[in-house]
mmCIF file with all atom_site columns, N, CA and C in Angstrom:
data_model
loop_
_atom_site.group_PDB
_atom_site.id
_atom_site.type_symbol
_atom_site.label_atom_id
_atom_site.label_alt_id
_atom_site.label_comp_id
_atom_site.label_asym_id
_atom_site.label_entity_id
_atom_site.label_seq_id
_atom_site.pdbx_PDB_ins_code
_atom_site.Cartn_x
_atom_site.Cartn_y
_atom_site.Cartn_z
_atom_site.occupancy
_atom_site.B_iso_or_equiv
_atom_site.pdbx_formal_charge
_atom_site.auth_seq_id
_atom_site.auth_comp_id
_atom_site.auth_asym_id
_atom_site.auth_atom_id
_atom_site.pdbx_PDB_model_num
ATOM 1   N N  . MET A 1 1  ? 187.866 30.236 -2.940 1.00 0.00 ? 1  MET A N  1
ATOM 2   C CA . MET A 1 1  ? 186.884 29.851 -2.174 1.00 0.00 ? 1  MET A CA 1
ATOM 3   C C  . MET A 1 1  ? 187.183 28.586 -1.580 1.00 0.00 ? 1  MET A C  1
ATOM 4   N N  . ALA A 1 2  ? 186.740 28.478 -0.236 1.00 0.00 ? 2  ALA A N  1
ATOM 5   C CA . ALA A 1 2  ? 187.232 27.244 0.543  1.00 0.00 ? 2  ALA A CA 1
ATOM 6   C C  . ALA A 1 2  ? 186.211 26.152 0.068  1.00 0.00 ? 2  ALA A C  1
ATOM 7   N N  . LYS A 1 3  ? 186.659 24.930 0.199  1.00 0.00 ? 3  LYS A N  1
ATOM 8   C CA . LYS A 1 3  ? 185.720 23.756 -0.169 1.00 0.00 ? 3  LYS A CA 1
ATOM 9   C C  . LYS A 1 3  ? 185.296 23.334 1.187  1.00 0.00 ? 3  LYS A C  1
ATOM 10  N N  . PRO A 1 4  ? 184.080 22.857 1.205  1.00 0.00 ? 4  PRO A N  1
ATOM 11  C CA . PRO A 1 4  ? 183.314 22.370 2.425  1.00 0.00 ? 4  PRO A CA 1
ATOM 12  C C  . PRO A 1 4  ? 183.909 21.260 2.961  1.00 0.00 ? 4  PRO A C  1
ATOM 13  N N  . ASN A 1 5  ? 183.904 21.118 4.224  1.00 0.00 ? 5  ASN A N  1
ATOM 14  C CA . ASN A 1 5  ? 184.541 20.031 5.014  1.00 0.00 ? 5  ASN A CA 1
ATOM 15  C C  . ASN A 1 5  ? 183.290 19.126 5.572  1.00 0.00 ? 5  ASN A C  1
ATOM 16  N N  . TYR A 1 6  ? 182.950 18.210 4.563  1.00 0.00 ? 6  TYR A N  1
ATOM 17  C CA . TYR A 1 6  ? 181.972 17.317 4.717  1.00 0.00 ? 6  TYR A CA 1
ATOM 18  C C  . TYR A 1 6  ? 182.184 16.146 6.053  1.00 0.00 ? 6  TYR A C  1
ATOM 19  N N  . ALA A 1 7  ? 183.441 15.953 6.091  1.00 0.00 ? 7  ALA A N  1
ATOM 20  C CA . ALA A 1 7  ? 183.852 14.993 7.210  1.00 0.00 ? 7  ALA A CA 1
ATOM 21  C C  . ALA A 1 7  ? 183.522 15.698 8.528  1.00 0.00 ? 7  ALA A C  1
ATOM 22  N N  . PHE A 1 8  ? 183.771 16.934 8.760  1.00 0.00 ? 8  PHE A N  1
ATOM 23  C CA . PHE A 1 8  ? 183.609 17.605 9.939  1.00 0.00 ? 8  PHE A CA 1
ATOM 24  C C  . PHE A 1 8  ? 181.982 17.736 10.197 1.00 0.00 ? 8  PHE A C  1
ATOM 25  N N  . GLU A 1 9  ? 181.332 17.971 9.165  1.00 0.00 ? 9  GLU A N  1
ATOM 26  C CA . GLU A 1 9  ? 179.770 18.152 9.263  1.00 0.00 ? 9  GLU A CA 1
ATOM 27  C C  . GLU A 1 9  ? 179.291 16.819 9.775  1.00 0.00 ? 9  GLU A C  1
ATOM 28  N N  . LYS A 1 10 ? 179.678 15.775 9.186  1.00 0.00 ? 10 LYS A N  1
ATOM 29  C CA . LYS A 1 10 ? 179.226 14.323 9.330  1.00 0.00 ? 10 LYS A CA 1
ATOM 30  C C  . LYS A 1 10 ? 179.511 14.092 10.936 1.00 0.00 ? 10 LYS A C  1
ATOM 31  N N  . ARG A 1 11 ? 180.662 14.356 11.422 1.00 0.00 ? 11 ARG A N  1
ATOM 32  C CA . ARG A 1 11 ? 181.176 14.124 12.736 1.00 0.00 ? 11 ARG A CA 1
ATOM 33  C C  . ARG A 1 11 ? 180.345 14.835 13.660 1.00 0.00 ? 11 ARG A C  1
ATOM 34  N N  . GLN A 1 12 ? 179.967 16.190 13.502 1.00 0.00 ? 12 GLN A N  1
ATOM 35  C CA . GLN A 1 12 ? 179.166 17.054 14.405 1.00 0.00 ? 12 GLN A CA 1
ATOM 36  C C  . GLN A 1 12 ? 177.770 16.410 14.340 1.00 0.00 ? 12 GLN A C  1
ATOM 37  N N  . LYS A 1 13 ? 177.264 15.944 13.175 1.00 0.00 ? 13 LYS A N  1
ATOM 38  C CA . LYS A 1 13 ? 175.855 15.449 13.302 1.00 0.00 ? 13 LYS A CA 1
ATOM 39  C C  . LYS A 1 13 ? 175.909 14.096 13.950 1.00 0.00 ? 13 LYS A C  1
ATOM 40  N N  . ASP A 1 14 ? 176.897 13.443 13.863 1.00 0.00 ? 14 ASP A N  1
ATOM 41  C CA . ASP A 1 14 ? 176.828 12.113 14.601 1.00 0.00 ? 14 ASP A CA 1
ATOM 42  C C  . ASP A 1 14 ? 176.890 12.242 16.057 1.00 0.00 ? 14 ASP A C  1
ATOM 43  N N  . LEU A 1 15 ? 177.780 13.313 16.438 1.00 0.00 ? 15 LEU A N  1
ATOM 44  C CA . LEU A 1 15 ? 177.890 13.573 17.969 1.00 0.00 ? 15 LEU A CA 1
ATOM 45  C C  . LEU A 1 15 ? 176.635 14.070 18.498 1.00 0.00 ? 15 LEU A C  1
ATOM 46  N N  . ALA A 1 16 ? 175.938 14.989 17.802 1.00 0.00 ? 16 ALA A N  1
ATOM 47  C CA . ALA A 1 16 ? 174.688 15.423 18.122 1.00 0.00 ? 16 ALA A CA 1
ATOM 48  C C  . ALA A 1 16 ? 173.639 14.091 18.370 1.00 0.00 ? 16 ALA A C  1
ATOM 49  N N  . LYS A 1 17 ? 173.617 13.376 17.310 1.00 0.00 ? 17 LYS A N  1
ATOM 50  C CA . LYS A 1 17 ? 172.757 12.329 17.437 1.00 0.00 ? 17 LYS A CA 1
ATOM 51  C C  . LYS A 1 17 ? 173.006 11.377 18.621 1.00 0.00 ? 17 LYS A C  1
ATOM 52  N N  . LYS A 1 18 ? 174.334 11.056 18.886 1.00 0.00 ? 18 LYS A N  1
ATOM 53  C CA . LYS A 1 18 ? 174.718 10.273 20.099 1.00 0.00 ? 18 LYS A CA 1
ATOM 54  C C  . LYS A 1 18 ? 174.250 10.908 21.308 1.00 0.00 ? 18 LYS A C  1
ATOM 55  N N  . GLN A 1 19 ? 174.608 12.358 21.512 1.00 0.00 ? 19 GLN A N  1
ATOM 56  C CA . GLN A 1 19 ? 174.242 12.885 22.702 1.00 0.00 ? 19 GLN A CA 1
ATOM 57  C C  . GLN A 1 19 ? 172.700 12.950 22.816 1.00 0.00 ? 19 GLN A C  1
ATOM 58  N N  . LYS A 1 20 ? 171.865 13.174 21.891 1.00 0.00 ? 20 LYS A N  1
ATOM 59  C CA . LYS A 1 20 ? 170.384 13.145 21.979 1.00 0.00 ? 20 LYS A CA 1
ATOM 60  C C  . LYS A 1 20 ? 170.055 11.642 22.257 1.00 0.00 ? 20 LYS A C  1
ATOM 61  N N  . LYS A 1 21 ? 170.599 10.626 21.842 1.00 0.00 ? 21 LYS A N  1
ATOM 62  C CA . LYS A 1 21 ? 170.152 9.329  22.133 1.00 0.00 ? 21 LYS A CA 1
ATOM 63  C C  . LYS A 1 21 ? 170.549 9.041  23.593 1.00 0.00 ? 21 LYS A C  1
ATOM 64  N N  . GLU A 1 22 ? 171.667 9.372  24.120 1.00 0.00 ? 22 GLU A N  1
ATOM 65  C CA . GLU A 1 22 ? 172.034 9.320  25.581 1.00 0.00 ? 22 GLU A CA 1
ATOM 66  C C  . GLU A 1 22 ? 171.041 10.043 26.313 1.00 0.00 ? 22 GLU A C  1
ATOM 67  N N  . GLU A 1 23 ? 170.732 11.166 26.079 1.00 0.00 ? 23 GLU A N  1
ATOM 68  C CA . GLU A 1 23 ? 169.703 11.914 26.871 1.00 0.00 ? 23 GLU A CA 1
ATOM 69  C C  . GLU A 1 23 ? 168.409 11.335 26.955 1.00 0.00 ? 23 GLU A C  1
ATOM 70  N N  . LYS A 1 24 ? 168.070 10.783 25.790 1.00 0.00 ? 24 LYS A N  1
ATOM 71  C CA . LYS A 1 24 ? 166.724 9.961  25.747 1.00 0.00 ? 24 LYS A CA 1
ATOM 72  C C  . LYS A 1 24 ? 166.849 8.702  26.668 1.00 0.00 ? 24 LYS A C  1
ATOM 73  N N  . ARG A 1 25 ? 167.889 8.054  26.604 1.00 0.00 ? 25 ARG A N  1
ATOM 74  C CA . ARG A 1 25 ? 168.164 6.928  27.457 1.00 0.00 ? 25 ARG A CA 1
ATOM 75  C C  . ARG A 1 25 ? 168.119 7.177  28.825 1.00 0.00 ? 25 ARG A C  1
ATOM 76  N N  . ARG A 1 26 ? 168.813 8.353  29.301 1.00 0.00 ? 26 ARG A N  1
ATOM 77  C CA . ARG A 1 26 ? 168.662 8.745  30.742 1.00 0.00 ? 26 ARG A CA 1
ATOM 78  C C  . ARG A 1 26 ? 167.344 9.087  31.087 1.00 0.00 ? 26 ARG A C  1
ATOM 79  N N  . ARG A 1 27 ? 166.636 9.745  30.285 1.00 0.00 ? 27 ARG A N  1
ATOM 80  C CA . ARG A 1 27 ? 165.206 10.254 30.576 1.00 0.00 ? 27 ARG A CA 1
ATOM 81  C C  . ARG A 1 27 ? 164.446 9.077  30.936 1.00 0.00 ? 27 ARG A C  1
ATOM 82  N N  . LYS A 1 28 ? 164.726 7.913  29.985 1.00 0.00 ? 28 LYS A N  1
ATOM 83  C CA . LYS A 1 28 ? 163.731 6.718  30.300 1.00 0.00 ? 28 LYS A CA 1
ATOM 84  C C  . LYS A 1 28 ? 164.143 6.050  31.534 1.00 0.00 ? 28 LYS A C  1
ATOM 85  N N  . LEU A 1 29 ? 165.505 6.167  32.049 1.00 0.00 ? 29 LEU A N  1
ATOM 86  C CA . LEU A 1 29 ? 165.807 5.527  33.185 1.00 0.00 ? 29 LEU A CA 1
ATOM 87  C C  . LEU A 1 29 ? 165.460 6.301  34.437 1.00 0.00 ? 29 LEU A C  1
ATOM 88  N N  . GLY A 1 30 ? 165.208 7.661  34.140 1.00 0.00 ? 30 GLY A N  1
ATOM 89  C CA . GLY A 1 30 ? 164.788 8.471  35.292 1.00 0.00 ? 30 GLY A CA 1
ATOM 90  C C  . GLY A 1 30 ? 165.884 8.949  36.095 1.00 0.00 ? 30 GLY A C  1
ATOM 91  N N  . THR A 1 31 ? 167.109 9.131  35.465 1.00 0.00 ? 31 THR A N  1
ATOM 92  C CA . THR A 1 31 ? 168.266 9.700  36.081 1.00 0.00 ? 31 THR A CA 1
ATOM 93  C C  . THR A 1 31 ? 168.488 11.161 35.447 1.00 0.00 ? 31 THR A C  1
ATOM 94  N N  . PRO A 1 32 ? 168.926 12.084 36.235 1.00 0.00 ? 32 PRO A N  1
ATOM 95  C CA . PRO A 1 32 ? 169.111 13.439 35.787 1.00 0.00 ? 32 PRO A CA 1
ATOM 96  C C  . PRO A 1 32 ? 170.139 13.467 34.789 1.00 0.00 ? 32 PRO A C  1
ATOM 97  N N  . THR A 1 33 ? 170.208 14.317 33.707 1.00 0.00 ? 33 THR A N  1
ATOM 98  C CA . THR A 1 33 ? 171.252 14.559 32.739 1.00 0.00 ? 33 THR A CA 1
ATOM 99  C C  . THR A 1 33 ? 172.366 15.124 33.381 1.00 0.00 ? 33 THR A C  1
ATOM 100 N N  . GLU A 1 34 ? 172.174 16.133 34.271 1.00 0.00 ? 34 GLU A N  1
ATOM 101 C CA . GLU A 1 34 ? 173.235 17.010 34.876 1.00 0.00 ? 34 GLU A CA 1
ATOM 102 C C  . GLU A 1 34 ? 173.396 16.525 36.343 1.00 0.00 ? 34 GLU A C  1
ATOM 103 N N  . GLN A 1 35 ? 174.547 16.220 36.779 1.00 0.00 ? 35 GLN A N  1
ATOM 104 C CA . GLN A 1 35 ? 175.019 15.884 38.109 1.00 0.00 ? 35 GLN A CA 1
ATOM 105 C C  . GLN A 1 35 ? 175.919 16.713 38.800 1.00 0.00 ? 35 GLN A C  1
ATOM 106 N N  . PRO A 1 36 ? 175.575 17.926 39.183 1.00 0.00 ? 36 PRO A N  1
ATOM 107 C CA . PRO A 1 36 ? 176.664 18.829 39.754 1.00 0.00 ? 36 PRO A CA 1
ATOM 108 C C  . PRO A 1 36 ? 177.116 18.187 41.095 1.00 0.00 ? 36 PRO A C  1
ATOM 109 N N  . GLU A 1 37 ? 176.429 17.392 41.789 1.00 0.00 ? 37 GLU A N  1
ATOM 110 C CA . GLU A 1 37 ? 176.984 16.869 43.047 1.00 0.00 ? 37 GLU A CA 1
ATOM 111 C C  . GLU A 1 37 ? 178.136 15.906 42.807 1.00 0.00 ? 37 GLU A C  1
ATOM 112 N N  . ALA A 1 38 ? 178.180 15.256 41.763 1.00 0.00 ? 38 ALA A N  1
ATOM 113 C CA . ALA A 1 38 ? 179.461 14.607 41.566 1.00 0.00 ? 38 ALA A CA 1
ATOM 114 C C  . ALA A 1 38 ? 180.578 15.472 41.198 1.00 0.00 ? 38 ALA A C  1
ATOM 115 N N  . GLU A 1 39 ? 180.733 16.641 40.557 1.00 0.00 ? 39 GLU A N  1
ATOM 116 C CA . GLU A 1 39 ? 181.599 17.420 40.358 1.00 0.00 ? 39 GLU A CA 1
ATOM 117 C C  . GLU A 1 39 ? 182.050 18.197 41.467 1.00 0.00 ? 39 GLU A C  1
ATOM 118 N N  . ALA A 1 40 ? 181.169 18.782 42.280 1.00 0.00 ? 40 ALA A N  1
ATOM 119 C CA . ALA A 1 40 ? 181.510 19.551 43.395 1.00 0.00 ? 40 ALA A CA 1
ATOM 120 C C  . ALA A 1 40 ? 180.397 19.338 44.545 1.00 0.00 ? 40 ALA A C  1
ATOM 121 N N  . PRO A 1 41 ? 180.748 18.661 45.572 1.00 0.00 ? 41 PRO A N  1
ATOM 122 C CA . PRO A 1 41 ? 179.782 18.499 46.614 1.00 0.00 ? 41 PRO A CA 1
ATOM 123 C C  . PRO A 1 41 ? 179.403 19.714 47.300 1.00 0.00 ? 41 PRO A C  1
ATOM 124 N N  . PRO A 1 42 ? 178.118 19.895 47.728 1.00 0.00 ? 42 PRO A N  1
ATOM 125 C CA . PRO A 1 42 ? 177.693 21.075 48.242 1.00 0.00 ? 42 PRO A CA 1
ATOM 126 C C  . PRO A 1 42 ? 178.267 21.227 49.795 1.00 0.00 ? 42 PRO A C  1
ATOM 127 N N  . GLN A 1 43 ? 178.579 22.455 50.020 1.00 0.00 ? 43 GLN A N  1
ATOM 128 C CA . GLN A 1 43 ? 179.243 22.715 51.429 1.00 0.00 ? 43 GLN A CA 1
ATOM 129 C C  . GLN A 1 43 ? 178.236 23.119 52.373 1.00 0.00 ? 43 GLN A C  1
ATOM 130 N N  . SER A 1 44 ? 178.306 22.555 53.598 1.00 0.00 ? 44 SER A N  1
ATOM 131 C CA . SER A 1 44 ? 177.377 22.940 54.542 1.00 0.00 ? 44 SER A CA 1
ATOM 132 C C  . SER A 1 44 ? 177.778 24.343 55.211 1.00 0.00 ? 44 SER A C  1
ATOM 133 N N  . PRO A 1 45 ? 176.787 25.163 55.750 1.00 0.00 ? 45 PRO A N  1
ATOM 134 C CA . PRO A 1 45 ? 177.284 26.395 56.236 1.00 0.00 ? 45 PRO A CA 1
ATOM 135 C C  . PRO A 1 45 ? 178.292 26.487 57.314 1.00 0.00 ? 45 PRO A C  1
ATOM 136 N N  . GLY A 1 46 ? 178.432 25.359 58.017 1.00 0.00 ? 46 GLY A N  1
ATOM 137 C CA . GLY A 1 46 ? 179.454 25.310 59.031 1.00 0.00 ? 46 GLY A CA 1
ATOM 138 C C  . GLY A 1 46 ? 180.813 25.065 58.492 1.00 0.00 ? 46 GLY A C  1
ATOM 139 N N  . ASP A 1 47 ? 180.877 24.537 57.410 1.00 0.00 ? 47 ASP A N  1
ATOM 140 C CA . ASP A 1 47 ? 182.272 24.325 56.804 1.00 0.00 ? 47 ASP A CA 1
ATOM 141 C C  . ASP A 1 47 ? 182.994 25.531 56.340 1.00 0.00 ? 47 ASP A C  1
ATOM 142 N N  . THR A 1 48 ? 182.457 26.530 56.202 1.00 0.00 ? 48 THR A N  1
ATOM 143 C CA . THR A 1 48 ? 183.046 27.887 55.613 1.00 0.00 ? 48 THR A CA 1
ATOM 144 C C  . THR A 1 48 ? 183.478 28.622 56.793 1.00 0.00 ? 48 THR A C  1
ATOM 145 N N  . SER A 1 49 ? 184.626 29.172 56.797 1.00 0.00 ? 49 SER A N  1
ATOM 146 C CA . SER A 1 49 ? 185.230 30.001 57.857 1.00 0.00 ? 49 SER A CA 1
ATOM 147 C C  . SER A 1 49 ? 185.269 31.448 57.383 1.00 0.00 ? 49 SER A C  1
ATOM 148 N N  . PRO A 1 50 ? 185.001 32.325 58.153 1.00 0.00 ? 50 PRO A N  1
ATOM 149 C CA . PRO A 1 50 ? 184.912 33.830 57.726 1.00 0.00 ? 50 PRO A CA 1
ATOM 150 C C  . PRO A 1 50 ? 186.474 34.313 57.402 1.00 0.00 ? 50 PRO A C  1
ATOM 151 N N  . PRO A 1 51 ? 186.723 35.102 56.331 1.00 0.00 ? 51 PRO A N  1
ATOM 152 C CA . PRO A 1 51 ? 187.896 35.587 56.030 1.00 0.00 ? 51 PRO A CA 1
ATOM 153 C C  . PRO A 1 51 ? 188.528 36.522 57.131 1.00 0.00 ? 51 PRO A C  1
ATOM 154 N N  . ASN A 1 52 ? 189.868 36.249 57.533 1.00 0.00 ? 52 ASN A N  1
ATOM 155 C CA . ASN A 1 52 ? 190.387 37.103 58.441 1.00 0.00 ? 52 ASN A CA 1
ATOM 156 C C  . ASN A 1 52 ? 191.018 38.404 57.899 1.00 0.00 ? 52 ASN A C  1
ATOM 157 N N  . ASP A 1 53 ? 190.699 39.553 58.334 1.00 0.00 ? 53 ASP A N  1
ATOM 158 C CA . ASP A 1 53 ? 191.033 40.789 57.786 1.00 0.00 ? 53 ASP A CA 1
ATOM 159 C C  . ASP A 1 53 ? 192.392 41.273 58.570 1.00 0.00 ? 53 ASP A C  1
ATOM 160 N N  . ALA A 1 54 ? 192.796 40.643 59.616 1.00 0.00 ? 54 ALA A N  1
ATOM 161 C CA . ALA A 1 54 ? 193.848 41.003 60.576 1.00 0.00 ? 54 ALA A CA 1
ATOM 162 C C  . ALA A 1 54 ? 195.246 40.662 59.993 1.00 0.00 ? 54 ALA A C  1
#
């Protein structure tokens, strides 16, 4: 029987606590938690060109 890895469980618990604390801090500041604009800026309809089949 495998013995439990308490260090892993503690690390996961601490990471969850840190993430929850960060989300709470962001909520208090009024900033969104997810920022898709920073990762991929939205494209305007004029920027895309139709694919050429020829």
